[in-house]
Amino acid sequence: MEKETIVCCKCGCEMKQKEMVFQYMGYHFNHSLPTCPSCGQVYITEDAVNGKIKEIEMLLEEK
Amino acid sequence: MKCEALRAVTGNVIRPGGFRLTERAVRFCGLGRGSRVLDVGCGTGATVGFLRDTWKIEARGIDLSDEFLAEGRARCAGLPIKKGKAQKLEEEDASLDGILCECSFSHFENRERVLEEFYRVLKTDGWLILTDMYSRTEGALEGFADALASKGFQTELREDHTEELKKLGIELILRYGSMEAFWKLGCSQCTSCVLGGCFQRKKAGYYLITARKQKRGGSV
């Protein structure tokens, strides 16, 4: 299967995976996300939002 | 390897907070070079090694797990850790400056008996250092202090460190994708501790308590 390419809608550059720092409720954690090497725009994937990020949010909010 | 899924994140320390709470307690209690300290429930002896190497404390450890002890000795020959029960310590009366129970006290059977044994082997003004999980209900930590007082210990420091539990939770989620995945992989089949299970409960917390042995009439 071909690797999916994500292109920055502002620059047209191919996004590259980059470790990003998230901050929420006083806690920090790192997560790798597609990022534009030119303008720095980050694409937060649906998998990330509904996966690890949601899990961490639930942990911190004690839901 | 015992606790493999958890230790992929925590390393040999096998508890929330790493050595941060250990250092916090050691500084608060003024323990240092030459202090005699016993780590009860020492696991592979990570804290024993840390206290000896970094703080020059005469630390030793006991644990019930042959597997942990063998691993600790294989990692560090001569590390003074051995099999032992918290309810019946080999130490002489009033011989220790400190006892550490890091994420282990809640696993002990007959905790009243354990506290009596700790009282016996600690010197007067010796320190009992506890870090462990608890349910963050109102007055829970005050209740611990009362229980310690009934066994001759004056609580000097009582802190909530639930943030350390949450930090560990975040790391586990990032590694395994979800708490459920970690739980299935690591802790659901194991009964030797409750750390993995605490993430399944609401209002799970983590505390640090340091308490001093008080002199009682007619006792050691």
XYZ file of C-alpha atoms in Angstrom:
283
model
C 0.000 0.000 0.000
C 1.327 3.441 -0.875
C 2.136 5.785 1.945
C -0.384 8.600 2.288
C 1.008 12.037 1.542
C -0.388 15.065 3.302
C 0.214 18.426 1.691
C 0.093 21.773 3.473
C -2.881 23.746 2.123
C -0.993 27.040 2.560
C 2.451 26.170 1.156
C 1.867 23.099 -0.954
C 4.772 21.364 0.803
C 4.608 17.733 1.790
C 4.105 17.478 5.541
C 6.623 15.518 7.591
C 6.151 13.789 10.902
C 7.425 15.951 13.750
C 7.325 15.546 17.489
C 4.954 18.162 18.906
C 4.503 19.187 22.521
C 0.928 19.248 23.803
C -0.044 21.129 26.924
C -3.313 20.486 28.739
C -4.409 21.101 32.310
C -0.833 21.752 33.354
C 0.543 18.527 31.860
C 2.828 18.202 28.862
C 3.224 15.326 26.466
C 4.804 14.736 23.090
C 3.083 13.308 20.051
C 4.309 12.978 16.502
C 2.090 14.680 13.900
C 2.358 15.765 10.240
C 3.887 19.237 10.162
C 4.657 21.588 7.290
C 8.448 22.039 7.048
C 7.921 25.470 5.519
C 5.272 27.274 7.601
C 5.067 24.949 10.619
C 1.337 24.291 10.287
C 0.365 21.086 12.074
C -2.238 18.616 10.864
C -3.922 16.910 13.765
C -5.137 13.649 12.367
C -8.503 12.143 13.215
C -6.734 9.037 14.498
C -4.783 11.133 16.973
C -7.826 13.110 18.111
C -9.986 10.052 18.635
C -7.149 7.905 19.912
C -4.342 8.819 22.236
C -5.269 12.483 22.625
C -8.810 11.615 23.642
C -7.552 8.961 26.047
C -5.191 11.431 27.683
C -7.920 14.062 27.900
C -10.182 11.556 29.662
C -7.395 10.588 32.035
C -6.656 14.188 32.979
C -10.310 15.174 33.257
C -11.025 11.970 35.202
C -13.973 11.084 33.013
C 10.341 -10.154 32.811
C 7.947 -9.320 35.605
C 5.827 -6.179 35.008
C 7.287 -5.899 31.505
C 4.598 -3.634 30.048
C 4.813 -1.194 32.945
C 8.591 -1.257 33.084
C 8.858 -0.442 29.416
C 7.780 3.000 30.627
C 9.039 3.243 34.219
C 12.305 1.326 33.918
C 13.432 -0.525 37.023
C 11.702 1.875 39.365
C 8.224 0.314 38.791
C 6.108 3.063 40.359
C 4.857 6.554 39.603
C 7.255 9.414 40.125
C 10.573 7.674 39.603
C 13.127 8.915 42.109
C 11.522 12.363 42.384
C 9.463 11.490 45.448
C 12.319 9.460 46.907
C 14.548 12.524 46.725
C 11.829 14.790 48.078
C 11.419 12.512 51.105
C 15.131 11.961 51.695
C 15.757 15.722 51.673
C 12.798 16.439 53.936
C 13.872 13.799 56.454
C 17.501 14.868 56.419
C 18.743 11.367 55.624
C 22.238 11.161 54.226
C 25.677 9.644 54.500
C 25.644 6.783 56.954
C 21.888 6.769 57.582
C 20.607 3.222 57.917
C 17.538 2.766 55.748
C 15.499 -0.284 54.804
C 13.427 -0.332 51.607
C 10.513 -2.672 52.274
C 9.104 -3.982 49.016
C 12.257 -2.995 47.165
C 11.504 -4.841 43.914
C 14.723 -5.131 41.946
C 16.463 -2.740 44.333
C 16.515 0.336 42.107
C 15.962 2.686 45.056
C 18.502 0.834 47.198
C 21.120 1.391 44.517
C 20.073 5.008 44.056
C 20.255 5.801 47.776
C 23.634 4.131 48.122
C 25.211 5.640 45.005
C 23.741 9.135 45.080
C 23.076 9.782 48.754
C 25.709 7.510 50.370
C 22.937 6.119 52.540
C 23.437 2.652 53.999
C 20.362 1.323 52.268
C 19.205 -2.266 52.095
C 16.063 -3.805 50.730
C 13.694 -6.705 51.168
C 11.056 -8.071 48.829
C 8.934 -11.183 48.540
C 9.585 -11.726 44.838
C 12.445 -14.096 44.022
C 12.233 -12.948 40.420
C 12.723 -9.278 41.276
C 15.562 -10.047 43.688
C 17.392 -12.247 41.192
C 17.061 -9.559 38.553
C 18.398 -6.908 40.897
C 21.404 -9.016 41.846
C 22.089 -9.810 38.197
C 22.022 -6.093 37.408
C 24.194 -5.108 40.325
C 26.305 -7.743 42.059
C 26.490 -7.210 45.782
C 23.363 -5.066 45.976
C 22.110 -5.665 49.530
C 18.614 -6.939 48.791
C 17.094 -10.163 50.036
C 13.863 -11.981 50.617
C 11.930 -10.777 53.606
C 8.486 -10.051 54.973
C 7.334 -6.671 56.196
C 5.459 -8.358 59.054
C 8.615 -9.945 60.460
C 11.789 -7.997 59.884
C 15.230 -9.335 60.734
C 16.440 -5.966 61.992
C 17.223 -5.393 65.640
C 15.098 -3.118 67.798
C 15.680 0.607 67.282
C 18.371 0.046 64.666
C 17.163 2.014 61.627
C 17.067 5.715 60.744
C 14.469 5.202 58.067
C 12.085 2.806 56.385
C 10.861 3.339 52.844
C 7.751 1.805 51.334
C 7.371 3.080 47.804
C 4.156 1.878 46.252
C 4.322 -1.221 48.432
C 2.528 -0.528 51.719
C -0.940 -0.946 50.191
C 0.022 -4.464 49.067
C 1.011 -5.688 52.504
C -1.196 -8.057 54.440
C -1.952 -7.157 58.037
C -0.810 -3.540 57.820
C -1.334 -2.897 61.533
C 1.200 -5.616 62.282
C 3.548 -4.120 59.691
C 3.383 -0.709 61.384
C 4.145 -2.311 64.759
C 7.161 -4.005 63.225
C 8.317 -0.733 61.658
C 7.933 0.927 65.044
C 10.055 -1.765 66.647
C 13.024 -1.496 64.283
C 13.123 2.293 63.891
C 15.125 4.459 66.232
C 13.190 7.079 68.165
C 12.643 9.972 65.720
C 13.408 7.568 62.879
C 11.496 8.152 59.662
C 8.797 6.147 57.991
C 8.432 7.189 54.348
C 5.377 6.052 52.450
C 4.427 6.728 48.848
C 1.401 4.899 47.546
C -1.907 4.952 45.760
C -5.084 5.981 47.475
C -8.667 6.873 46.778
C -8.998 10.680 46.825
C -12.001 10.858 49.059
C -12.367 13.701 51.542
C -10.188 13.201 54.588
C -8.379 10.154 53.206
C -4.864 11.439 53.905
C -5.887 12.731 57.332
C -7.184 9.222 58.007
C -3.775 7.774 57.186
C -2.144 10.201 59.589
C -4.560 9.118 62.330
C -3.805 5.455 61.639
C -0.083 6.158 61.865
C -0.549 8.131 65.082
C -2.319 5.175 66.664
C 0.845 3.152 66.052
C 3.219 5.745 67.460
C 4.112 7.801 64.384
C 3.796 11.564 64.089
C 3.098 12.602 60.507
C 5.416 15.444 59.480
C 4.709 15.677 55.754
C 1.520 14.796 53.930
C 1.358 15.572 50.235
C -0.808 14.612 47.310
C 1.210 13.686 44.235
C -1.574 12.499 41.974
C 0.173 14.396 39.180
C 2.821 11.643 39.171
C 0.138 9.011 38.649
C -1.318 11.017 35.781
C 2.093 11.553 34.194
C 2.604 7.803 34.241
C -0.862 7.321 32.759
C -0.012 9.675 29.901
C 3.189 7.788 29.165
C 1.340 4.471 29.170
C -1.303 5.791 26.755
C 1.346 7.196 24.426
C 3.160 3.869 24.395
C 0.238 1.463 24.187
C -2.451 3.594 22.546
C -4.946 3.346 25.386
C -5.232 2.397 29.014
C -7.282 -0.596 28.015
C -4.514 -1.848 25.738
C -1.966 -1.479 28.526
C -4.299 -3.166 30.990
C -4.833 -6.163 28.715
C -1.155 -6.427 27.927
C 0.274 -5.890 31.339
C -1.748 -6.042 34.478
C -5.110 -7.716 33.967
C -3.754 -11.190 34.769
C -1.492 -10.144 37.631
C -2.483 -9.918 41.290
C 0.839 -8.943 42.829
C 0.051 -5.228 42.855
C -2.797 -2.809 42.196
C -0.987 -0.124 40.210
C -2.378 -1.120 36.817
C -5.857 -1.441 38.265
C -5.813 2.001 39.811
C -6.064 3.557 36.351
C -9.401 1.808 35.982
C -10.807 3.584 39.031
C -12.123 7.091 39.471
C -10.411 9.457 41.896
C -7.253 7.378 42.098
C -4.503 9.356 43.756
C -0.918 9.085 44.891
C 0.523 10.384 48.144
C 3.774 10.963 49.972
C 3.752 10.762 53.738
C 6.699 10.995 56.077
C 6.197 10.222 59.748
C 8.492 10.068 62.747
C 8.590 7.405 65.393
C 7.539 8.952 68.687
C 8.903 7.803 71.986
C 6.362 5.957 74.081
C 6.641 5.113 77.748
C 8.200 1.688 78.245
C 8.807 1.010 74.560
C 11.947 1.002 72.458
